[in-house]
Amino acid sequence: MEKIFNNTAAAFALKSDTELDRAYFLFKMIASEPLVRIGTAVTNFALKAHLPVEGLIRATVFDHFCGGTTEEDCLTVVQKMFTKGVSSVLDYSVEAKEDESEFDKALEITLKTITFAKEIAAIPFAVFKPTGFGRFELYEKLGEGKKLNIEEAAEWKRVLNRFEVVCKAAHDNDIALLIDAEESWMQDAADDVVADMMAKYNKNKAIVYNTLQMYRHDRLDYLKKLHKRSQEEGFYIGMKVVRGAYMEKENKRAEEKGYISPICISKAATDLNYDEAIAYMIDHINTMAIFAGTHNEESSYKLIKLMKAAGLEKGDKRVFYGQLYGMSDNISYNLADHGYNVAKYLPFGPVRDVMPYLIRRAEENTSVAGQTSRELNLLAAERKRRKLEN
């Protein structure tokens, strides 16, 4: 198979020399675990002390990994990426909110992104996190099979109403809706709600998408059980398939509480699990739709092969490749350049409120073997290519 992901000219065509240099500097910083740890601590302190650091954050890490502070703020980036065939998923990346007004605000913003998606071809999906619509502890309690008290039952009813409102809006506007996955100990309750939304709104095609974190060894079985239900009840399955983002937290909690970790025993096992889930969905693509969220080149090549073997067109709308904004441009832009459907997750929100997301991105790049070095090598190759060209 032709190796397409080393074309740095295509990967970084939208980056100016200054932006290329900034990206190289940023990933150099992220490559150092001590620097990330110190930088995280200093940033958290500065924000809590209300020191004037937001301008510095915005000019560096924020602008690299985020589209802006509001939906409107993101539109320049959205349109710019779309000139190269790369779509956007506007992701309101404010985390760790706990009160009803914030949940209502997240609903309002998600509905607004659906409106954006309806009007702008460059935005084919909307997205939200389950804990954007309700308290983590509520999902956890339900997932453990515990009975809610009167106040909690009323609170959960409001959570369900938010899911209903946004899924109906997505259905009525014919916009696909990605629902992110979170920690395993709250996920069962979220899965149940999303499956019910699929059964209701995916009668004609996949509108509502859940997320499978394939570093969990139980997710392929879950997909197969959901497939059986979908066959019995007559609905389509939409799935964003990812490896996962909470591994250290998952393993730590399992060790502390004395249960078997839901995480696969090795990176190789996770990779195999991911690829098997994608293959299973391609085998049943007539009743499924895939958003393959991966920064892994090999998994991306495997999906290309599977699509070809199944006789699918490159632009088949049932298959999207997805990466995070600011990462793996070599995958995103080269796939788009070859005619595949690609969408970047484009986080947005107030600088201060998006910091937990940005910190997780920095930590992920530090901990994932090869991720940062690959980014650095590609950036270095493009800088060298441009110097030789000039």
mmCIF file of C-alpha atoms in Angstrom:
data_model
loop_
_atom_site.group_PDB
_atom_site.id
_atom_site.type_symbol
_atom_site.label_atom_id
_atom_site.label_comp_id
_atom_site.label_asym_id
_atom_site.label_seq_id
_atom_site.Cartn_x
_atom_site.Cartn_y
_atom_site.Cartn_z
ATOM 1 C CA MET A 1 0.000 0.000 0.000
ATOM 2 C CA GLU A 2 1.151 3.516 -0.810
ATOM 3 C CA LYS A 3 2.446 5.304 2.300
ATOM 4 C CA ILE A 4 0.739 8.678 2.198
ATOM 5 C CA PHE A 5 1.351 10.097 5.668
ATOM 6 C CA ASN A 6 4.916 11.326 5.162
ATOM 7 C CA ASN A 7 3.932 14.107 2.755
ATOM 8 C CA THR A 8 4.744 17.085 4.960
ATOM 9 C CA ALA A 9 3.997 19.629 2.233
ATOM 10 C CA ALA A 10 0.348 18.521 2.273
ATOM 11 C CA ALA A 11 0.287 18.060 6.049
ATOM 12 C CA PHE A 12 1.428 21.602 6.849
ATOM 13 C CA ALA A 13 0.237 23.506 3.802
ATOM 14 C CA LEU A 14 -1.904 25.795 5.966
ATOM 15 C CA LYS A 15 0.867 26.639 8.426
ATOM 16 C CA SER A 16 2.989 29.731 7.940
ATOM 17 C CA ASP A 17 6.692 29.507 8.775
ATOM 18 C CA THR A 18 5.969 31.256 12.077
ATOM 19 C CA GLU A 19 3.197 28.779 12.967
ATOM 20 C CA LEU A 20 5.464 25.899 12.001
ATOM 21 C CA ASP A 21 8.197 27.218 14.303
ATOM 22 C CA ARG A 22 5.711 27.672 17.148
ATOM 23 C CA ALA A 23 4.437 24.125 16.740
ATOM 24 C CA TYR A 24 7.994 22.763 16.799
ATOM 25 C CA PHE A 25 8.804 24.744 19.944
ATOM 26 C CA LEU A 26 5.577 23.595 21.628
ATOM 27 C CA PHE A 27 6.156 19.903 20.957
ATOM 28 C CA LYS A 28 9.766 20.279 22.101
ATOM 29 C CA MET A 29 8.402 21.508 25.428
ATOM 30 C CA ILE A 30 5.788 18.736 25.596
ATOM 31 C CA ALA A 31 8.470 16.123 24.938
ATOM 32 C CA SER A 32 9.908 16.840 28.386
ATOM 33 C CA GLU A 33 7.822 15.234 31.147
ATOM 34 C CA PRO A 34 9.377 17.384 33.907
ATOM 35 C CA LEU A 35 8.633 20.542 31.921
ATOM 36 C CA VAL A 36 5.013 19.472 31.393
ATOM 37 C CA ARG A 37 4.641 18.702 35.108
ATOM 38 C CA ILE A 38 6.179 22.022 36.177
ATOM 39 C CA GLY A 39 4.318 23.976 33.497
ATOM 40 C CA THR A 40 1.004 22.453 34.553
ATOM 41 C CA ALA A 41 1.577 23.334 38.201
ATOM 42 C CA VAL A 42 2.665 26.897 37.405
ATOM 43 C CA THR A 43 -0.261 27.442 35.039
ATOM 44 C CA ASN A 44 -2.806 26.149 37.551
ATOM 45 C CA PHE A 45 -1.313 28.384 40.252
ATOM 46 C CA ALA A 46 -1.310 31.439 37.986
ATOM 47 C CA LEU A 47 -4.943 30.921 36.985
ATOM 48 C CA LYS A 48 -6.111 30.345 40.555
ATOM 49 C CA ALA A 49 -4.206 33.446 41.670
ATOM 50 C CA HIS A 50 -5.826 35.376 38.789
ATOM 51 C CA LEU A 51 -2.456 36.383 37.396
ATOM 52 C CA PRO A 52 -2.563 37.914 33.892
ATOM 53 C CA VAL A 53 -1.351 34.834 32.000
ATOM 54 C CA GLU A 54 -4.313 34.180 29.704
ATOM 55 C CA GLY A 55 -2.746 36.197 26.869
ATOM 56 C CA LEU A 56 0.410 34.083 27.017
ATOM 57 C CA ILE A 57 -1.579 30.847 27.145
ATOM 58 C CA ARG A 58 -3.704 31.938 24.200
ATOM 59 C CA ALA A 59 -0.686 32.857 22.089
ATOM 60 C CA THR A 60 0.965 29.460 22.632
ATOM 61 C CA VAL A 61 -0.750 26.247 23.672
ATOM 62 C CA PHE A 62 -4.352 27.513 23.328
ATOM 63 C CA ASP A 63 -4.089 28.685 19.725
ATOM 64 C CA HIS A 64 -2.310 25.473 18.754
ATOM 65 C CA PHE A 65 -4.906 23.086 20.214
ATOM 66 C CA CYS A 66 -8.089 25.224 20.172
ATOM 67 C CA GLY A 67 -10.119 27.048 17.555
ATOM 68 C CA GLY A 68 -11.124 30.013 19.706
ATOM 69 C CA THR A 69 -13.138 31.109 22.707
ATOM 70 C CA THR A 70 -16.559 30.978 20.999
ATOM 71 C CA GLU A 71 -18.196 29.230 18.060
ATOM 72 C CA GLU A 72 -17.927 32.389 15.975
ATOM 73 C CA ASP A 73 -14.278 32.709 16.952
ATOM 74 C CA CYS A 74 -13.642 29.284 15.380
ATOM 75 C CA LEU A 75 -15.061 30.055 11.959
ATOM 76 C CA THR A 76 -11.822 31.390 10.483
ATOM 77 C CA VAL A 77 -10.048 28.135 11.366
ATOM 78 C CA VAL A 78 -13.043 26.065 10.195
ATOM 79 C CA GLN A 79 -13.120 27.666 6.763
ATOM 80 C CA LYS A 80 -9.343 27.593 6.433
ATOM 81 C CA MET A 81 -9.164 23.833 7.087
ATOM 82 C CA PHE A 82 -12.067 23.182 4.745
ATOM 83 C CA THR A 83 -10.110 24.675 1.839
ATOM 84 C CA LYS A 84 -8.006 21.495 2.130
ATOM 85 C CA GLY A 85 -11.027 19.218 2.539
ATOM 86 C CA VAL A 86 -10.757 18.828 6.317
ATOM 87 C CA SER A 87 -14.033 19.317 8.201
ATOM 88 C CA SER A 88 -14.473 20.454 11.814
ATOM 89 C CA VAL A 89 -16.284 19.193 14.900
ATOM 90 C CA LEU A 90 -16.874 22.168 17.197
ATOM 91 C CA ASP A 91 -16.170 20.828 20.681
ATOM 92 C CA TYR A 92 -17.152 22.941 23.704
ATOM 93 C CA SER A 93 -14.263 21.750 25.867
ATOM 94 C CA VAL A 94 -15.236 23.222 29.233
ATOM 95 C CA GLU A 95 -14.921 20.471 31.841
ATOM 96 C CA ALA A 96 -15.572 19.758 35.521
ATOM 97 C CA LYS A 97 -18.681 21.927 35.872
ATOM 98 C CA GLU A 98 -21.187 20.814 38.495
ATOM 99 C CA ASP A 99 -24.245 23.076 38.574
ATOM 100 C CA GLU A 100 -27.498 23.149 36.639
ATOM 101 C CA SER A 101 -26.857 26.507 34.997
ATOM 102 C CA GLU A 102 -23.630 25.174 33.478
ATOM 103 C CA PHE A 103 -25.410 22.047 32.211
ATOM 104 C CA ASP A 104 -28.103 24.210 30.627
ATOM 105 C CA LYS A 105 -25.383 26.369 29.081
ATOM 106 C CA ALA A 106 -23.688 23.271 27.598
ATOM 107 C CA LEU A 107 -27.032 22.227 26.107
ATOM 108 C CA GLU A 108 -27.562 25.688 24.654
ATOM 109 C CA ILE A 109 -24.082 25.704 23.093
ATOM 110 C CA THR A 110 -24.526 22.181 21.675
ATOM 111 C CA LEU A 111 -27.826 23.231 20.092
ATOM 112 C CA LYS A 112 -26.050 26.240 18.636
ATOM 113 C CA THR A 113 -23.356 24.025 17.098
ATOM 114 C CA ILE A 114 -26.127 21.946 15.497
ATOM 115 C CA THR A 115 -27.439 25.157 13.929
ATOM 116 C CA PHE A 116 -23.917 25.974 12.751
ATOM 117 C CA ALA A 117 -23.562 22.496 11.287
ATOM 118 C CA LYS A 118 -26.871 22.849 9.463
ATOM 119 C CA GLU A 119 -25.719 26.099 7.847
ATOM 120 C CA ILE A 120 -22.018 25.357 7.261
ATOM 121 C CA ALA A 121 -20.903 22.409 5.106
ATOM 122 C CA ALA A 122 -17.502 22.398 6.828
ATOM 123 C CA ILE A 123 -19.128 21.268 10.116
ATOM 124 C CA PRO A 124 -20.742 17.835 9.577
ATOM 125 C CA PHE A 125 -21.037 16.852 13.274
ATOM 126 C CA ALA A 126 -22.018 18.256 16.648
ATOM 127 C CA VAL A 127 -20.628 16.810 19.898
ATOM 128 C CA PHE A 128 -21.010 16.846 23.677
ATOM 129 C CA LYS A 129 -19.811 15.011 26.778
ATOM 130 C CA PRO A 130 -22.354 13.245 29.034
ATOM 131 C CA THR A 131 -20.977 15.079 32.068
ATOM 132 C CA GLY A 132 -21.592 18.324 30.221
ATOM 133 C CA PHE A 133 -25.307 17.593 30.775
ATOM 134 C CA GLY A 134 -25.232 16.208 34.325
ATOM 135 C CA ARG A 135 -23.147 15.450 37.391
ATOM 136 C CA PHE A 136 -20.578 12.673 37.191
ATOM 137 C CA GLU A 137 -21.731 11.249 40.546
ATOM 138 C CA LEU A 138 -25.255 10.824 39.218
ATOM 139 C CA TYR A 139 -24.092 8.666 36.302
ATOM 140 C CA GLU A 140 -21.836 6.738 38.677
ATOM 141 C CA LYS A 141 -24.636 6.009 41.149
ATOM 142 C CA LEU A 142 -26.955 4.789 38.410
ATOM 143 C CA GLY A 143 -24.202 2.702 36.853
ATOM 144 C CA GLU A 144 -23.710 0.966 40.209
ATOM 145 C CA GLY A 145 -27.415 0.126 40.310
ATOM 146 C CA LYS A 146 -28.113 2.333 43.323
ATOM 147 C CA LYS A 147 -31.483 3.965 43.867
ATOM 148 C CA LEU A 148 -31.651 7.729 43.465
ATOM 149 C CA ASN A 149 -33.291 9.832 46.161
ATOM 150 C CA ILE A 150 -36.147 12.204 45.269
ATOM 151 C CA GLU A 151 -33.868 15.162 44.508
ATOM 152 C CA GLU A 152 -31.489 13.034 42.459
ATOM 153 C CA ALA A 153 -34.361 11.469 40.507
ATOM 154 C CA ALA A 154 -35.588 14.948 39.575
ATOM 155 C CA GLU A 155 -32.026 15.904 38.627
ATOM 156 C CA TRP A 156 -31.657 12.805 36.439
ATOM 157 C CA LYS A 157 -34.930 13.620 34.722
ATOM 158 C CA ARG A 158 -33.419 16.960 33.706
ATOM 159 C CA VAL A 159 -30.318 15.170 32.379
ATOM 160 C CA LEU A 160 -32.496 12.861 30.273
ATOM 161 C CA ASN A 161 -34.428 15.848 28.990
ATOM 162 C CA ARG A 162 -31.177 17.507 27.840
ATOM 163 C CA PHE A 163 -30.231 14.335 25.932
ATOM 164 C CA GLU A 164 -33.705 14.201 24.410
ATOM 165 C CA VAL A 165 -33.701 17.843 23.334
ATOM 166 C CA VAL A 166 -30.290 17.695 21.672
ATOM 167 C CA CYS A 167 -30.812 14.314 19.976
ATOM 168 C CA LYS A 168 -34.183 15.444 18.596
ATOM 169 C CA ALA A 169 -32.586 18.646 17.309
ATOM 170 C CA ALA A 170 -29.837 16.643 15.611
ATOM 171 C CA HIS A 171 -32.430 14.344 14.043
ATOM 172 C CA ASP A 172 -34.697 17.186 12.906
ATOM 173 C CA ASN A 173 -31.742 19.029 11.351
ATOM 174 C CA ASP A 174 -30.166 15.861 9.902
ATOM 175 C CA ILE A 175 -26.864 16.492 11.705
ATOM 176 C CA ALA A 176 -24.793 13.619 13.113
ATOM 177 C CA LEU A 177 -24.221 13.916 16.864
ATOM 178 C CA LEU A 178 -21.120 12.496 18.559
ATOM 179 C CA ILE A 179 -21.433 11.712 22.273
ATOM 180 C CA ASP A 180 -18.055 11.317 23.946
ATOM 181 C CA ALA A 181 -17.124 8.544 26.375
ATOM 182 C CA GLU A 182 -15.641 9.162 29.809
ATOM 183 C CA GLU A 183 -14.472 7.101 32.806
ATOM 184 C CA SER A 184 -15.684 3.489 32.941
ATOM 185 C CA TRP A 185 -17.397 3.850 36.314
ATOM 186 C CA MET A 186 -19.877 6.377 34.932
ATOM 187 C CA GLN A 187 -20.098 5.018 31.399
ATOM 188 C CA ASP A 188 -22.738 2.302 31.897
ATOM 189 C CA ALA A 189 -25.437 4.856 32.698
ATOM 190 C CA ALA A 190 -24.386 7.041 29.757
ATOM 191 C CA ASP A 191 -24.349 4.007 27.427
ATOM 192 C CA ASP A 192 -27.916 3.130 28.389
ATOM 193 C CA VAL A 193 -29.165 6.637 27.618
ATOM 194 C CA VAL A 194 -27.304 6.869 24.304
ATOM 195 C CA ALA A 195 -28.520 3.431 23.198
ATOM 196 C CA ASP A 196 -32.106 4.523 23.876
ATOM 197 C CA MET A 197 -31.490 7.691 21.843
ATOM 198 C CA MET A 198 -30.131 5.566 18.975
ATOM 199 C CA ALA A 199 -33.213 3.343 19.106
ATOM 200 C CA LYS A 200 -35.426 6.423 18.863
ATOM 201 C CA TYR A 201 -33.567 8.638 16.392
ATOM 202 C CA ASN A 202 -31.484 6.264 14.237
ATOM 203 C CA LYS A 203 -34.404 4.572 12.474
ATOM 204 C CA ASN A 204 -33.336 5.658 8.978
ATOM 205 C CA LYS A 205 -29.589 6.194 9.398
ATOM 206 C CA ALA A 206 -26.989 6.901 12.095
ATOM 207 C CA ILE A 207 -27.635 10.313 13.660
ATOM 208 C CA VAL A 208 -26.705 9.620 17.293
ATOM 209 C CA TYR A 209 -23.181 8.231 17.795
ATOM 210 C CA ASN A 210 -21.801 6.775 21.018
ATOM 211 C CA THR A 211 -18.047 6.382 21.656
ATOM 212 C CA LEU A 212 -16.142 3.130 22.162
ATOM 213 C CA GLN A 213 -12.859 3.427 24.082
ATOM 214 C CA MET A 214 -11.011 0.372 22.827
ATOM 215 C CA TYR A 215 -8.368 0.362 25.554
ATOM 216 C CA ARG A 216 -11.237 -1.254 27.484
ATOM 217 C CA HIS A 217 -11.246 -5.010 26.891
ATOM 218 C CA ASP A 218 -15.061 -5.228 27.175
ATOM 219 C CA ARG A 219 -16.008 -2.779 24.431
ATOM 220 C CA LEU A 220 -16.063 -5.165 21.466
ATOM 221 C CA ASP A 221 -18.528 -7.378 23.334
ATOM 222 C CA TYR A 222 -20.598 -4.285 24.109
ATOM 223 C CA LEU A 223 -20.671 -3.358 20.416
ATOM 224 C CA LYS A 224 -21.840 -6.863 19.462
ATOM 225 C CA LYS A 225 -24.616 -6.813 22.080
ATOM 226 C CA LEU A 226 -25.754 -3.395 20.881
ATOM 227 C CA HIS A 227 -25.695 -4.710 17.316
ATOM 228 C CA LYS A 228 -28.003 -7.557 18.340
ATOM 229 C CA ARG A 229 -30.400 -5.079 19.959
ATOM 230 C CA SER A 230 -30.304 -2.855 16.874
ATOM 231 C CA GLN A 231 -31.243 -5.810 14.678
ATOM 232 C CA GLU A 232 -34.157 -6.698 16.954
ATOM 233 C CA GLU A 233 -35.458 -3.124 17.253
ATOM 234 C CA GLY A 234 -34.551 -1.861 13.803
ATOM 235 C CA PHE A 235 -32.120 1.020 14.220
ATOM 236 C CA TYR A 236 -28.706 2.044 12.917
ATOM 237 C CA ILE A 237 -25.560 2.247 15.043
ATOM 238 C CA GLY A 238 -23.221 5.220 14.965
ATOM 239 C CA MET A 239 -19.899 4.866 16.772
ATOM 240 C CA LYS A 240 -16.854 6.983 17.287
ATOM 241 C CA VAL A 241 -14.070 4.450 17.849
ATOM 242 C CA VAL A 242 -11.041 5.626 19.843
ATOM 243 C CA ARG A 243 -8.340 4.068 21.963
ATOM 244 C CA GLY A 244 -9.114 6.142 25.073
ATOM 245 C CA ALA A 245 -7.932 9.029 27.221
ATOM 246 C CA TYR A 246 -8.180 8.014 30.890
ATOM 247 C CA MET A 247 -5.845 5.035 31.158
ATOM 248 C CA GLU A 248 -3.766 6.114 34.158
ATOM 249 C CA LYS A 249 -6.875 7.137 36.094
ATOM 250 C CA GLU A 250 -8.602 3.835 35.238
ATOM 251 C CA ASN A 251 -5.670 1.664 36.353
ATOM 252 C CA LYS A 252 -5.131 3.677 39.526
ATOM 253 C CA ARG A 253 -8.763 3.399 40.620
ATOM 254 C CA ALA A 254 -8.863 -0.335 39.880
ATOM 255 C CA GLU A 255 -5.753 -0.853 42.007
ATOM 256 C CA GLU A 256 -7.053 1.279 44.863
ATOM 257 C CA LYS A 257 -10.468 -0.404 44.942
ATOM 258 C CA GLY A 258 -9.215 -3.917 44.270
ATOM 259 C CA TYR A 259 -11.004 -4.809 41.063
ATOM 260 C CA ILE A 260 -9.694 -5.984 37.680
ATOM 261 C CA SER A 261 -8.802 -3.005 35.526
ATOM 262 C CA PRO A 262 -11.014 -2.561 32.447
ATOM 263 C CA ILE A 263 -7.885 -1.569 30.501
ATOM 264 C CA CYS A 264 -6.274 -4.020 28.067
ATOM 265 C CA ILE A 265 -3.119 -5.687 29.349
ATOM 266 C CA SER A 266 -0.863 -4.074 26.735
ATOM 267 C CA LYS A 267 -0.665 -1.469 23.997
ATOM 268 C CA ALA A 268 -0.628 -4.307 21.450
ATOM 269 C CA ALA A 269 -3.871 -5.694 22.909
ATOM 270 C CA THR A 270 -5.467 -2.256 22.692
ATOM 271 C CA ASP A 271 -4.357 -1.872 19.066
ATOM 272 C CA LEU A 272 -5.806 -5.282 18.195
ATOM 273 C CA ASN A 273 -9.058 -4.456 20.001
ATOM 274 C CA TYR A 274 -9.344 -1.157 18.118
ATOM 275 C CA ASP A 275 -8.712 -2.736 14.731
ATOM 276 C CA GLU A 276 -11.176 -5.578 15.406
ATOM 277 C CA ALA A 277 -13.925 -3.093 16.302
ATOM 278 C CA ILE A 278 -13.326 -1.150 13.081
ATOM 279 C CA ALA A 279 -13.302 -4.384 11.040
ATOM 280 C CA TYR A 280 -16.544 -5.542 12.684
ATOM 281 C CA MET A 281 -18.242 -2.261 11.812
ATOM 282 C CA ILE A 282 -17.036 -2.342 8.209
ATOM 283 C CA ASP A 283 -18.424 -5.892 7.967
ATOM 284 C CA HIS A 284 -21.806 -4.474 9.026
ATOM 285 C CA ILE A 285 -21.513 -1.052 7.387
ATOM 286 C CA ASN A 286 -25.002 -1.317 5.885
ATOM 287 C CA THR A 287 -26.445 -0.721 9.367
ATOM 288 C CA MET A 288 -23.556 1.186 10.962
ATOM 289 C CA ALA A 289 -21.520 4.375 10.609
ATOM 290 C CA ILE A 290 -17.955 4.917 11.833
ATOM 291 C CA PHE A 291 -16.071 7.928 13.112
ATOM 292 C CA ALA A 292 -12.559 6.475 13.389
ATOM 293 C CA GLY A 293 -10.890 8.724 15.941
ATOM 294 C CA THR A 294 -7.235 7.798 15.774
ATOM 295 C CA HIS A 295 -3.749 9.291 15.583
ATOM 296 C CA ASN A 296 -2.351 5.872 14.706
ATOM 297 C CA GLU A 297 -1.010 5.635 11.167
ATOM 298 C CA GLU A 298 -1.185 1.840 10.993
ATOM 299 C CA SER A 299 -4.848 1.744 12.047
ATOM 300 C CA SER A 300 -5.614 4.410 9.457
ATOM 301 C CA TYR A 301 -3.935 2.356 6.726
ATOM 302 C CA LYS A 302 -5.883 -0.721 7.843
ATOM 303 C CA LEU A 303 -9.176 1.142 7.537
ATOM 304 C CA ILE A 304 -8.201 2.307 4.045
ATOM 305 C CA LYS A 305 -7.624 -1.366 3.101
ATOM 306 C CA LEU A 306 -10.900 -2.470 4.694
ATOM 307 C CA MET A 307 -12.848 0.196 2.804
ATOM 308 C CA LYS A 308 -11.270 -0.864 -0.467
ATOM 309 C CA ALA A 309 -11.909 -4.569 0.200
ATOM 310 C CA ALA A 310 -15.555 -3.810 1.023
ATOM 311 C CA GLY A 311 -15.948 -1.848 -2.213
ATOM 312 C CA LEU A 312 -16.653 1.427 -0.424
ATOM 313 C CA GLU A 313 -16.020 4.758 -2.109
ATOM 314 C CA LYS A 314 -13.372 6.925 -0.425
ATOM 315 C CA GLY A 315 -15.991 9.581 0.265
ATOM 316 C CA ASP A 316 -18.639 7.207 1.678
ATOM 317 C CA LYS A 317 -20.399 9.310 4.343
ATOM 318 C CA ARG A 318 -20.676 6.307 6.670
ATOM 319 C CA VAL A 319 -16.925 6.431 7.289
ATOM 320 C CA PHE A 320 -15.112 9.443 8.745
ATOM 321 C CA TYR A 321 -11.534 9.649 9.985
ATOM 322 C CA GLY A 322 -10.998 12.005 12.918
ATOM 323 C CA GLN A 323 -8.079 13.625 14.719
ATOM 324 C CA LEU A 324 -7.685 16.392 17.263
ATOM 325 C CA TYR A 325 -6.879 19.900 16.099
ATOM 326 C CA GLY A 326 -3.165 20.586 16.548
ATOM 327 C CA MET A 327 -2.158 16.938 16.268
ATOM 328 C CA SER A 328 -1.506 14.417 13.481
ATOM 329 C CA ASP A 329 -1.910 16.858 10.602
ATOM 330 C CA ASN A 330 0.062 14.391 8.505
ATOM 331 C CA ILE A 331 -2.830 11.930 8.814
ATOM 332 C CA SER A 332 -5.697 14.424 8.503
ATOM 333 C CA TYR A 333 -4.561 16.466 5.523
ATOM 334 C CA ASN A 334 -3.088 13.592 3.542
ATOM 335 C CA LEU A 335 -6.285 11.539 3.952
ATOM 336 C CA ALA A 336 -8.350 14.517 2.825
ATOM 337 C CA ASP A 337 -5.951 15.099 -0.073
ATOM 338 C CA HIS A 338 -6.689 11.523 -1.221
ATOM 339 C CA GLY A 339 -10.468 11.968 -1.033
ATOM 340 C CA TYR A 340 -11.365 10.465 2.351
ATOM 341 C CA ASN A 341 -13.777 12.073 4.826
ATOM 342 C CA VAL A 342 -11.809 13.742 7.621
ATOM 343 C CA ALA A 343 -12.927 15.884 10.550
ATOM 344 C CA LYS A 344 -10.800 17.570 13.185
ATOM 345 C CA TYR A 345 -12.125 17.980 16.721
ATOM 346 C CA LEU A 346 -11.896 21.740 17.200
ATOM 347 C CA PRO A 347 -12.105 22.609 20.913
ATOM 348 C CA PHE A 348 -13.331 26.022 22.001
ATOM 349 C CA GLY A 349 -14.290 27.872 25.172
ATOM 350 C CA PRO A 350 -12.953 30.524 27.553
ATOM 351 C CA VAL A 351 -9.177 30.135 27.998
ATOM 352 C CA ARG A 352 -9.450 29.606 31.755
ATOM 353 C CA ASP A 353 -12.197 26.986 31.452
ATOM 354 C CA VAL A 354 -10.461 25.022 28.691
ATOM 355 C CA MET A 355 -7.232 24.568 30.665
ATOM 356 C CA PRO A 356 -8.138 21.065 32.001
ATOM 357 C CA TYR A 357 -8.521 19.949 28.387
ATOM 358 C CA LEU A 358 -5.216 21.543 27.349
ATOM 359 C CA ILE A 359 -3.378 19.990 30.275
ATOM 360 C CA ARG A 360 -4.732 16.566 29.309
ATOM 361 C CA ARG A 361 -3.524 17.085 25.732
ATOM 362 C CA ALA A 362 -0.016 17.959 26.958
ATOM 363 C CA GLU A 363 0.070 14.979 29.315
ATOM 364 C CA GLU A 364 -1.243 12.635 26.626
ATOM 365 C CA ASN A 365 1.453 13.706 24.177
ATOM 366 C CA THR A 366 4.081 13.205 26.864
ATOM 367 C CA SER A 367 2.877 9.728 27.858
ATOM 368 C CA VAL A 368 1.948 8.203 24.478
ATOM 369 C CA ALA A 369 5.058 6.550 23.145
ATOM 370 C CA GLY A 370 6.198 8.003 19.840
ATOM 371 C CA GLN A 371 3.432 10.603 19.494
ATOM 372 C CA THR A 372 5.520 13.693 20.260
ATOM 373 C CA SER A 373 8.659 12.439 18.517
ATOM 374 C CA ARG A 374 6.615 11.782 15.381
ATOM 375 C CA GLU A 375 5.201 15.306 15.467
ATOM 376 C CA LEU A 376 8.692 16.754 15.946
ATOM 377 C CA ASN A 377 10.202 14.685 13.131
ATOM 378 C CA LEU A 378 7.477 15.730 10.702
ATOM 379 C CA LEU A 379 7.735 19.406 11.665
ATOM 380 C CA ALA A 380 11.528 19.271 11.347
ATOM 381 C CA ALA A 381 11.239 17.631 7.923
ATOM 382 C CA GLU A 382 8.859 20.342 6.696
ATOM 383 C CA ARG A 383 11.064 23.148 8.040
ATOM 384 C CA LYS A 384 14.014 21.594 6.223
ATOM 385 C CA ARG A 385 11.993 21.136 3.019
ATOM 386 C CA ARG A 386 10.959 24.798 3.006
ATOM 387 C CA LYS A 387 14.522 25.998 3.567
ATOM 388 C CA LEU A 388 15.763 23.886 0.665
ATOM 389 C CA GLU A 389 12.895 25.103 -1.495
ATOM 390 C CA ASN A 390 13.812 28.700 -0.776
#
